[in-house]
Amino acid sequence: MSRTLFGTDGVRGRANSYPMIAEMALKLGAAAGRYFRKDGSNVHRVVIGKDTRLSGYMFETALTAGLTSTGMNVLLLGPVPTPAVGYLTTSMRADVGIMISASHNPHYDNGIKFFGPDGFKLNDEAEAEIEALAMNGVELAMAENIGRARRIDDGRFRYVERAKASFPDNLRLNGLKVVIDCANGAAYKTAPEVLWELGADLVEIGVSPDGLNINRNCGSTDVSTAAAAVVAHGADVGICLDGDADRVMIIDEAGNVADGDQIMALMAARWADEGRLRGGTLVASVMSNLGLERFLAGRGLRLERAPVGDRYVVERMREGGWNLGGEQSGHIVMTDYATTGDGLIAALQFLAAMAETGEPASALSQSFQTVPQLLKNVRFDAGATPLETDTVRAAIADAETRLTGNGRLLIRKSGTEPLIRVMAESEDAALLERVVDSVVEAVEAAV
């Protein structure tokens, strides 16, 4: 069964433009309700969280209408991180969890992500079935079986306690000055609360959402403000989350940035030393740097690669029984603690390493030398298929030939934006630039 609405991370697009319109959200809510309420009883429930986008109000209301119309009872969490929805779906014995967020995208985008009763994101097959129901229509509940909706006021606090429980009981953050950038997003209250309760001295950035400033000049996709704050305040470390707090970037005391690959390298090495890294394996996406693979191999550990998207990383982790994975973009998945990427809990793991070893952030955040990597994006119009043209295929084949033995090439269509991503790795900088530009020029000509 094919999917056209769902991408690599739910349904996503510009708010009030198809498919991210209220009507489609209502249909998706009704479809999800019918999919999960198969026995027709009124004991089924769904939890809904959202980030701080203005359009979240509209989608929250539309989803609630669709879900209750098929007899589902709705529990509204308000603004909470995406991993909180995964956790509370299971904690509150819900049949489905929904997060309204476009993650790291600007405010004018939004998205709808679905979690199953086990707290993990739905697989492609389940999404395809929900999409088919949404497009074809569903049978509504009888009037006496319409669902109810209620606000859950303490969902944020439940997640705060969950996050704190991941931090070693014998450690404190007393004496550490931490810059925390919440991207004016879903963790604008939870992240500072957790860090303050653990003893950190905080400098807070991106904690004043107005519905339009999420991810704007802040967060994990724009760390410049936080990096400057670390240096200006003499902070020990900076933590940059994205709009729904499932990603993180770490900034050391000199303002240098560590991405998801470097964070995973530190965690994998520490967990392996502690006997906690299951199967001696880390799962990462095809975008992760070759330097990470070499670092792990040097320690007798293995890197398992998955398609781009934290959902696919998690699926590979579950298939292999592994407990640590993530993406270069800052998704860090620790199934000992969470069912999806959790930027705050990953940051706590890094802070625990600082507190335990006494090492500065700079000594912990650069575990390996990265292989030069170049990524360029080409935007295309909806419906265009530039990767299927003969000229683009020829350019890709030529680039792969030129990189043989000197690096690797990865071409992919973004699952969240209308972009073709062209990425290559090579220690030959001139070759790297030439092969990427040759493919980009061919794609640009095709679109």
Short mmCIF file of C-alpha atoms in Angstrom, two decimals:
data_model
loop_
_atom_site.label_atom_id
_atom_site.label_comp_id
_atom_site.label_asym_id
_atom_site.label_seq_id
_atom_site.Cartn_x
_atom_site.Cartn_y
_atom_site.Cartn_z
CA MET A 1 0.00 0.00 0.00
CA SER A 2 1.55 3.32 -1.08
CA ARG A 3 1.91 6.55 0.93
CA THR A 4 1.71 10.04 -0.53
CA LEU A 5 0.76 12.11 2.53
CA PHE A 6 3.34 10.61 4.91
CA GLY A 7 7.05 11.32 4.58
CA THR A 8 9.99 10.17 6.66
CA ASP A 9 8.48 11.70 9.81
CA GLY A 10 4.71 11.88 9.59
CA VAL A 11 2.71 14.32 7.50
CA ARG A 12 4.40 17.68 7.06
CA GLY A 13 4.02 20.86 5.03
CA ARG A 14 3.20 24.55 5.10
CA ALA A 15 0.33 25.34 7.44
CA ASN A 16 -2.94 26.11 5.65
CA SER A 17 -1.60 24.62 2.43
CA TYR A 18 -2.40 21.07 1.36
CA PRO A 19 -1.90 18.63 2.99
CA MET A 20 -1.45 20.61 6.21
CA ILE A 21 -4.96 22.02 6.31
CA ALA A 22 -7.57 21.66 9.03
CA GLU A 23 -9.75 19.46 6.85
CA MET A 24 -6.96 16.94 6.33
CA ALA A 25 -6.09 16.97 10.03
CA LEU A 26 -9.73 16.17 10.81
CA LYS A 27 -9.65 13.30 8.29
CA LEU A 28 -6.38 11.97 9.70
CA GLY A 29 -7.80 12.13 13.21
CA ALA A 30 -10.90 10.21 12.16
CA ALA A 31 -8.77 7.69 10.24
CA ALA A 32 -6.44 7.12 13.19
CA GLY A 33 -9.45 6.75 15.46
CA ARG A 34 -11.00 4.13 13.21
CA TYR A 35 -7.66 2.32 12.78
CA PHE A 36 -7.04 2.02 16.54
CA ARG A 37 -10.65 1.65 17.74
CA LYS A 38 -11.27 -1.58 15.89
CA ASP A 39 -13.47 -3.21 18.54
CA GLY A 40 -15.89 -0.28 18.68
CA SER A 41 -15.69 0.20 22.46
CA ASN A 42 -15.33 3.52 24.25
CA VAL A 43 -12.28 2.58 26.31
CA HIS A 44 -9.78 3.79 23.70
CA ARG A 45 -7.77 6.94 24.18
CA VAL A 46 -5.21 9.10 22.40
CA VAL A 47 -2.73 11.64 23.79
CA ILE A 48 -1.96 14.74 21.74
CA GLY A 49 1.04 16.99 22.28
CA LYS A 50 2.25 19.95 20.26
CA ASP A 51 5.08 22.43 20.00
CA THR A 52 4.63 26.21 20.13
CA ARG A 53 3.63 27.03 16.53
CA LEU A 54 0.62 29.27 16.07
CA SER A 55 -0.97 26.70 13.76
CA GLY A 56 -0.82 24.08 16.51
CA TYR A 57 -4.10 25.36 17.94
CA MET A 58 -5.85 24.74 14.63
CA PHE A 59 -4.49 21.24 14.14
CA GLU A 60 -5.05 20.25 17.76
CA THR A 61 -8.73 21.20 17.44
CA ALA A 62 -9.17 19.51 14.05
CA LEU A 63 -7.50 16.28 15.18
CA THR A 64 -9.61 16.23 18.34
CA ALA A 65 -12.79 16.60 16.28
CA GLY A 66 -11.80 13.77 13.97
CA LEU A 67 -10.76 11.45 16.78
CA THR A 68 -13.82 12.02 18.95
CA SER A 69 -16.08 11.58 15.91
CA THR A 70 -14.93 7.96 15.75
CA GLY A 71 -15.31 7.38 19.49
CA MET A 72 -11.76 7.99 20.71
CA ASN A 73 -11.22 9.78 24.04
CA VAL A 74 -8.61 12.54 23.67
CA LEU A 75 -6.09 13.66 26.31
CA LEU A 76 -4.57 17.04 25.44
CA LEU A 77 -1.05 17.58 26.79
CA GLY A 78 -0.38 21.06 25.39
CA PRO A 79 3.21 22.04 24.52
CA VAL A 80 5.54 19.13 25.34
CA PRO A 81 8.61 17.62 23.63
CA THR A 82 8.07 14.86 21.07
CA PRO A 83 9.72 12.22 23.34
CA ALA A 84 7.21 13.16 26.06
CA VAL A 85 4.40 12.06 23.75
CA GLY A 86 6.09 8.71 23.16
CA TYR A 87 6.56 8.22 26.91
CA LEU A 88 3.07 9.37 27.94
CA THR A 89 1.38 7.25 25.29
CA THR A 90 2.52 4.17 27.18
CA SER A 91 2.36 5.70 30.67
CA MET A 92 -1.28 6.75 30.19
CA ARG A 93 -2.21 3.44 28.52
CA ALA A 94 -3.23 5.19 25.31
CA ASP A 95 -3.79 3.40 22.02
CA VAL A 96 -2.11 6.12 19.99
CA GLY A 97 -0.03 9.25 20.55
CA ILE A 98 0.08 12.25 18.23
CA MET A 99 2.64 15.04 18.13
CA ILE A 100 1.83 18.23 16.23
CA SER A 101 5.18 19.61 15.12
CA ALA A 102 7.42 20.29 12.17
CA SER A 103 10.48 19.79 14.35
CA HIS A 104 13.34 22.03 13.18
CA ASN A 105 11.35 23.71 10.37
CA PRO A 106 10.23 27.39 10.48
CA HIS A 107 6.99 28.44 12.16
CA TYR A 108 4.97 28.43 8.95
CA ASP A 109 5.40 24.66 8.58
CA ASN A 110 3.73 22.07 10.74
CA GLY A 111 3.40 18.30 10.90
CA ILE A 112 1.54 15.40 12.47
CA LYS A 113 3.46 12.41 13.87
CA PHE A 114 1.83 9.21 15.12
CA PHE A 115 2.98 6.87 17.90
CA GLY A 116 1.62 3.39 18.55
CA PRO A 117 0.56 2.07 21.98
CA ASP A 118 4.15 0.94 22.61
CA GLY A 119 5.36 4.55 22.35
CA PHE A 120 7.26 3.98 19.09
CA LYS A 121 6.47 5.79 15.86
CA LEU A 122 4.21 3.91 13.49
CA ASN A 123 5.80 1.92 10.67
CA ASP A 124 5.22 2.56 6.97
CA GLU A 125 2.48 -0.07 6.72
CA ALA A 126 0.39 1.42 9.54
CA GLU A 127 0.80 4.92 8.11
CA ALA A 128 -0.31 3.67 4.70
CA GLU A 129 -3.47 2.17 6.19
CA ILE A 130 -4.30 5.38 8.05
CA GLU A 131 -3.70 7.38 4.88
CA ALA A 132 -6.02 5.12 2.90
CA LEU A 133 -8.74 5.55 5.53
CA ALA A 134 -8.27 9.33 5.51
CA MET A 135 -8.58 9.51 1.73
CA ASN A 136 -11.55 7.12 1.45
CA GLY A 137 -13.56 8.16 4.50
CA VAL A 138 -14.46 6.24 7.64
CA GLU A 139 -17.59 5.15 9.46
CA LEU A 140 -18.37 7.56 12.29
CA ALA A 141 -19.42 6.54 15.80
CA MET A 142 -23.05 6.54 16.88
CA ALA A 143 -24.10 9.73 18.68
CA GLU A 144 -23.97 8.05 22.09
CA ASN A 145 -20.44 6.77 21.39
CA ILE A 146 -18.76 10.06 20.46
CA GLY A 147 -15.49 10.45 22.39
CA ARG A 148 -14.62 12.97 25.08
CA ALA A 149 -11.66 15.36 25.35
CA ARG A 150 -9.89 16.67 28.44
CA ARG A 151 -6.80 18.69 29.25
CA ILE A 152 -3.95 16.97 31.11
CA ASP A 153 -2.25 19.69 33.15
CA ASP A 154 0.65 17.69 34.54
CA GLY A 155 1.98 15.97 31.40
CA ARG A 156 5.01 18.27 31.36
CA PHE A 157 5.85 17.46 34.96
CA ARG A 158 5.58 13.72 34.35
CA TYR A 159 8.15 14.07 31.55
CA VAL A 160 10.42 16.23 33.74
CA GLU A 161 10.60 13.41 36.28
CA ARG A 162 11.22 10.87 33.52
CA ALA A 163 14.13 12.93 32.16
CA LYS A 164 15.66 13.42 35.63
CA ALA A 165 15.46 9.69 36.27
CA SER A 166 17.89 9.13 33.37
CA PHE A 167 20.60 11.09 35.21
CA PRO A 168 22.77 9.14 37.68
CA ASP A 169 21.45 9.43 41.24
CA ASN A 170 24.90 10.07 42.68
CA LEU A 171 25.68 13.06 40.46
CA ARG A 172 24.78 16.75 40.54
CA LEU A 173 25.26 19.61 38.11
CA ASN A 174 26.27 22.02 40.89
CA GLY A 175 29.03 24.33 39.73
CA LEU A 176 28.30 23.89 36.02
CA LYS A 177 27.17 26.96 34.10
CA VAL A 178 24.99 25.78 31.23
CA VAL A 179 23.58 27.75 28.31
CA ILE A 180 20.28 26.12 27.34
CA ASP A 181 18.69 27.10 24.01
CA CYS A 182 15.14 25.75 23.69
CA ALA A 183 14.52 27.15 20.18
CA ASN A 184 11.35 28.89 21.45
CA GLY A 185 9.86 25.43 21.11
CA ALA A 186 8.25 22.59 22.98
CA ALA A 187 10.91 22.29 25.71
CA TYR A 188 10.94 25.96 26.67
CA LYS A 189 9.79 25.04 30.18
CA THR A 190 10.81 21.40 30.62
CA ALA A 191 14.51 21.68 29.77
CA PRO A 192 15.30 24.59 32.11
CA GLU A 193 13.25 22.93 34.87
CA VAL A 194 15.20 19.67 34.61
CA LEU A 195 18.61 21.34 34.50
CA TRP A 196 17.83 23.72 37.37
CA GLU A 197 16.50 20.90 39.56
CA LEU A 198 19.74 18.99 38.96
CA GLY A 199 21.75 21.97 40.17
CA ALA A 200 22.97 23.74 37.02
CA ASP A 201 23.52 27.49 36.85
CA LEU A 202 21.51 28.43 33.75
CA VAL A 203 21.69 30.98 30.96
CA GLU A 204 18.39 30.59 29.09
CA ILE A 205 17.85 31.29 25.38
CA GLY A 206 14.82 30.63 23.20
CA VAL A 207 12.37 30.34 26.09
CA SER A 208 9.88 33.03 25.02
CA PRO A 209 7.73 31.48 22.27
CA ASP A 210 5.16 33.68 20.55
CA GLY A 211 3.88 31.19 17.99
CA LEU A 212 6.03 32.63 15.20
CA ASN A 213 9.61 32.55 16.52
CA ILE A 214 10.16 28.79 16.87
CA ASN A 215 13.62 27.85 15.50
CA ARG A 216 14.20 31.46 14.40
CA ASN A 217 17.87 32.39 14.90
CA CYS A 218 18.12 29.82 17.67
CA GLY A 219 18.04 26.10 18.41
CA SER A 220 19.96 23.18 16.97
CA THR A 221 19.78 24.49 13.38
CA ASP A 222 21.21 27.93 14.26
CA VAL A 223 23.61 27.63 17.17
CA SER A 224 25.35 30.98 16.68
CA THR A 225 23.43 32.81 19.42
CA ALA A 226 24.01 30.05 21.94
CA ALA A 227 27.69 29.72 21.00
CA ALA A 228 28.19 33.44 21.53
CA ALA A 229 26.38 33.22 24.87
CA VAL A 230 28.63 30.38 26.05
CA VAL A 231 31.71 32.48 25.42
CA ALA A 232 30.21 35.75 26.72
CA HIS A 233 29.00 34.21 29.99
CA GLY A 234 32.02 31.97 30.50
CA ALA A 235 29.73 28.95 30.49
CA ASP A 236 31.02 25.40 30.72
CA VAL A 237 28.75 24.02 28.01
CA GLY A 238 25.85 24.89 25.75
CA ILE A 239 22.84 22.74 24.85
CA CYS A 240 20.82 23.53 21.74
CA LEU A 241 17.50 21.76 21.20
CA ASP A 242 15.21 22.03 18.18
CA GLY A 243 11.54 23.00 18.06
CA ASP A 244 10.18 19.70 19.37
CA ALA A 245 13.28 18.82 21.43
CA ASP A 246 14.06 15.50 19.76
CA ARG A 247 17.42 16.85 18.52
CA VAL A 248 20.42 18.33 20.30
CA MET A 249 23.73 19.99 19.52
CA ILE A 250 26.42 20.50 22.17
CA ILE A 251 28.66 23.57 22.39
CA ASP A 252 31.94 23.43 24.27
CA GLU A 253 33.39 26.18 26.47
CA ALA A 254 35.15 27.79 23.49
CA GLY A 255 31.99 27.96 21.38
CA ASN A 256 32.76 24.95 19.16
CA VAL A 257 29.84 22.76 18.09
CA ALA A 258 29.54 18.97 18.41
CA ASP A 259 26.92 17.34 16.22
CA GLY A 260 25.02 14.10 16.72
CA ASP A 261 27.89 11.98 15.41
CA GLN A 262 30.29 13.29 18.05
CA ILE A 263 27.70 12.90 20.82
CA MET A 264 27.00 9.31 19.75
CA ALA A 265 30.74 8.55 19.63
CA LEU A 266 31.16 9.64 23.25
CA MET A 267 28.10 7.73 24.41
CA ALA A 268 28.97 4.55 22.51
CA ALA A 269 32.50 4.50 23.93
CA ARG A 270 31.31 5.14 27.50
CA TRP A 271 28.45 2.66 27.29
CA ALA A 272 30.77 0.02 25.86
CA ASP A 273 33.23 0.54 28.71
CA GLU A 274 30.36 0.17 31.18
CA GLY A 275 29.03 -2.95 29.46
CA ARG A 276 25.81 -1.15 28.52
CA LEU A 277 26.14 -1.01 24.71
CA ARG A 278 24.13 -3.97 23.48
CA GLY A 279 25.84 -6.05 20.83
CA GLY A 280 28.73 -3.59 20.66
CA THR A 281 26.74 -1.77 17.97
CA LEU A 282 25.67 1.79 17.28
CA VAL A 283 22.96 2.43 14.68
CA ALA A 284 23.26 5.63 12.63
CA SER A 285 21.91 6.89 9.33
CA VAL A 286 23.65 6.85 5.98
CA MET A 287 24.46 10.55 6.56
CA SER A 288 26.74 9.91 9.54
CA ASN A 289 30.38 10.72 8.99
CA LEU A 290 32.91 8.11 7.94
CA GLY A 291 35.06 9.30 10.83
CA LEU A 292 32.48 7.93 13.26
CA GLU A 293 32.65 4.52 11.62
CA ARG A 294 36.44 4.51 11.86
CA PHE A 295 36.32 5.63 15.52
CA LEU A 296 34.02 2.76 16.46
CA ALA A 297 36.00 0.19 14.49
CA GLY A 298 39.14 1.26 16.34
CA ARG A 299 37.42 0.26 19.57
CA GLY A 300 36.11 -3.05 18.31
CA LEU A 301 32.59 -1.63 17.92
CA ARG A 302 30.32 -1.70 14.90
CA LEU A 303 28.33 0.96 13.05
CA GLU A 304 25.05 -0.23 11.55
CA ARG A 305 23.65 2.19 8.98
CA ALA A 306 19.93 2.86 8.40
CA PRO A 307 17.99 5.12 6.01
CA VAL A 308 17.66 8.79 6.95
CA GLY A 309 15.00 9.45 9.57
CA ASP A 310 15.08 8.64 13.26
CA ARG A 311 12.09 6.34 12.77
CA TYR A 312 14.16 4.10 10.49
CA VAL A 313 17.09 4.21 12.90
CA VAL A 314 14.76 3.03 15.67
CA GLU A 315 13.33 0.25 13.49
CA ARG A 316 16.85 -1.04 12.80
CA MET A 317 17.70 -0.82 16.51
CA ARG A 318 14.65 -2.86 17.45
CA GLU A 319 15.33 -5.44 14.75
CA GLY A 320 18.88 -5.99 16.04
CA GLY A 321 18.17 -5.60 19.74
CA TRP A 322 20.51 -2.58 20.00
CA ASN A 323 19.95 0.27 22.44
CA LEU A 324 21.85 3.28 21.05
CA GLY A 325 21.43 5.05 17.73
CA GLY A 326 20.83 8.37 16.10
CA GLU A 327 21.64 10.82 13.37
CA GLN A 328 24.26 13.42 12.63
CA SER A 329 21.47 16.03 12.83
CA GLY A 330 21.24 15.47 16.57
CA HIS A 331 18.56 12.81 16.96
CA ILE A 332 19.95 10.55 19.69
CA VAL A 333 17.84 7.48 20.45
CA MET A 334 18.43 5.63 23.72
CA THR A 335 15.82 2.90 24.05
CA ASP A 336 16.83 2.38 27.68
CA TYR A 337 15.19 5.76 28.32
CA ALA A 338 13.00 6.77 25.37
CA THR A 339 11.21 5.46 22.30
CA THR A 340 12.35 8.22 19.96
CA GLY A 341 15.07 10.85 19.71
CA ASP A 342 15.35 12.81 22.95
CA GLY A 343 17.56 15.89 22.90
CA LEU A 344 17.28 16.64 26.59
CA ILE A 345 18.07 13.13 27.83
CA ALA A 346 21.00 12.93 25.38
CA ALA A 347 22.27 16.23 26.77
CA LEU A 348 21.97 14.83 30.29
CA GLN A 349 24.15 11.89 29.26
CA PHE A 350 26.78 14.37 28.08
CA LEU A 351 26.51 16.41 31.29
CA ALA A 352 26.82 13.22 33.33
CA ALA A 353 30.11 12.50 31.56
CA MET A 354 31.33 16.00 32.45
CA ALA A 355 30.26 15.66 36.08
CA GLU A 356 31.73 12.18 36.45
CA THR A 357 35.09 12.74 34.74
CA GLY A 358 35.69 16.40 35.53
CA GLU A 359 36.71 16.84 31.90
CA PRO A 360 35.73 20.04 30.03
CA ALA A 361 33.18 19.85 27.24
CA SER A 362 35.93 20.35 24.66
CA ALA A 363 37.67 17.14 25.76
CA LEU A 364 34.48 15.10 25.49
CA SER A 365 32.82 16.55 22.41
CA GLN A 366 35.44 15.82 19.75
CA SER A 367 36.05 12.07 19.88
CA PHE A 368 37.16 11.68 16.26
CA GLN A 369 38.48 13.59 13.28
CA THR A 370 35.69 14.07 10.77
CA VAL A 371 36.15 13.22 7.12
CA PRO A 372 35.35 16.35 5.07
CA GLN A 373 31.71 16.24 4.09
CA LEU A 374 29.86 18.56 1.72
CA LEU A 375 26.08 18.80 1.50
CA LYS A 376 24.13 20.96 -0.95
CA ASN A 377 20.38 21.14 -1.45
CA VAL A 378 18.38 21.79 -4.60
CA ARG A 379 14.76 22.87 -4.24
CA PHE A 380 12.24 21.54 -6.73
CA ASP A 381 8.56 22.00 -7.51
CA ALA A 382 5.99 19.49 -6.30
CA GLY A 383 5.49 16.74 -8.85
CA ALA A 384 8.94 17.10 -10.42
CA THR A 385 11.14 13.99 -10.63
CA PRO A 386 14.65 15.30 -11.35
CA LEU A 387 16.41 12.16 -10.10
CA GLU A 388 14.74 10.11 -12.82
CA THR A 389 16.19 12.11 -15.74
CA ASP A 390 18.96 10.61 -17.86
CA THR A 391 21.26 13.62 -17.40
CA VAL A 392 21.05 13.47 -13.60
CA ARG A 393 21.57 9.70 -13.57
CA ALA A 394 24.62 10.12 -15.77
CA ALA A 395 26.04 12.85 -13.52
CA ILE A 396 25.55 10.67 -10.45
CA ALA A 397 27.21 7.68 -12.11
CA ASP A 398 30.18 9.81 -13.15
CA ALA A 399 30.53 11.26 -9.62
CA GLU A 400 30.45 7.79 -8.06
CA THR A 401 33.17 6.63 -10.44
CA ARG A 402 35.39 9.59 -9.56
CA LEU A 403 34.94 8.94 -5.83
CA THR A 404 35.73 5.22 -6.03
CA GLY A 405 38.36 4.53 -3.39
CA ASN A 406 38.38 8.19 -2.34
CA GLY A 407 35.04 8.67 -0.59
CA ARG A 408 31.31 8.16 -1.00
CA LEU A 409 28.31 9.89 -2.54
CA LEU A 410 24.75 10.01 -1.23
CA ILE A 411 21.85 11.49 -3.20
CA ARG A 412 18.40 11.51 -1.67
CA LYS A 413 15.07 13.25 -1.79
CA SER A 414 14.19 14.89 1.53
CA GLY A 415 11.24 13.34 3.29
CA THR A 416 10.27 16.61 5.02
CA GLU A 417 10.92 19.35 2.42
CA PRO A 418 10.87 19.62 -1.42
CA LEU A 419 14.65 19.27 -1.64
CA ILE A 420 17.16 17.01 -3.34
CA ARG A 421 20.09 16.54 -0.97
CA VAL A 422 23.50 15.96 -2.56
CA MET A 423 26.15 14.84 -0.07
CA ALA A 424 29.66 13.52 -0.56
CA GLU A 425 32.60 12.66 1.67
CA SER A 426 36.24 12.68 0.71
CA GLU A 427 39.58 13.66 2.17
CA ASP A 428 40.36 15.21 -1.21
CA ALA A 429 38.70 18.62 -0.80
CA ALA A 430 39.00 19.63 -4.44
CA LEU A 431 37.48 16.37 -5.64
CA LEU A 432 34.72 16.72 -3.06
CA GLU A 433 33.73 20.15 -4.39
CA ARG A 434 33.84 19.05 -8.01
CA VAL A 435 31.67 15.96 -7.67
CA VAL A 436 29.01 17.67 -5.55
CA ASP A 437 28.83 20.67 -7.88
CA SER A 438 28.57 18.45 -10.94
CA VAL A 439 25.55 16.62 -9.53
CA VAL A 440 23.95 19.82 -8.22
CA GLU A 441 24.29 21.49 -11.63
CA ALA A 442 22.67 18.50 -13.32
CA VAL A 443 19.77 18.50 -10.85
CA GLU A 444 19.30 22.26 -11.17
CA ALA A 445 19.16 21.95 -14.94
CA ALA A 446 16.57 19.17 -14.62
CA VAL A 447 14.27 21.19 -12.36
#
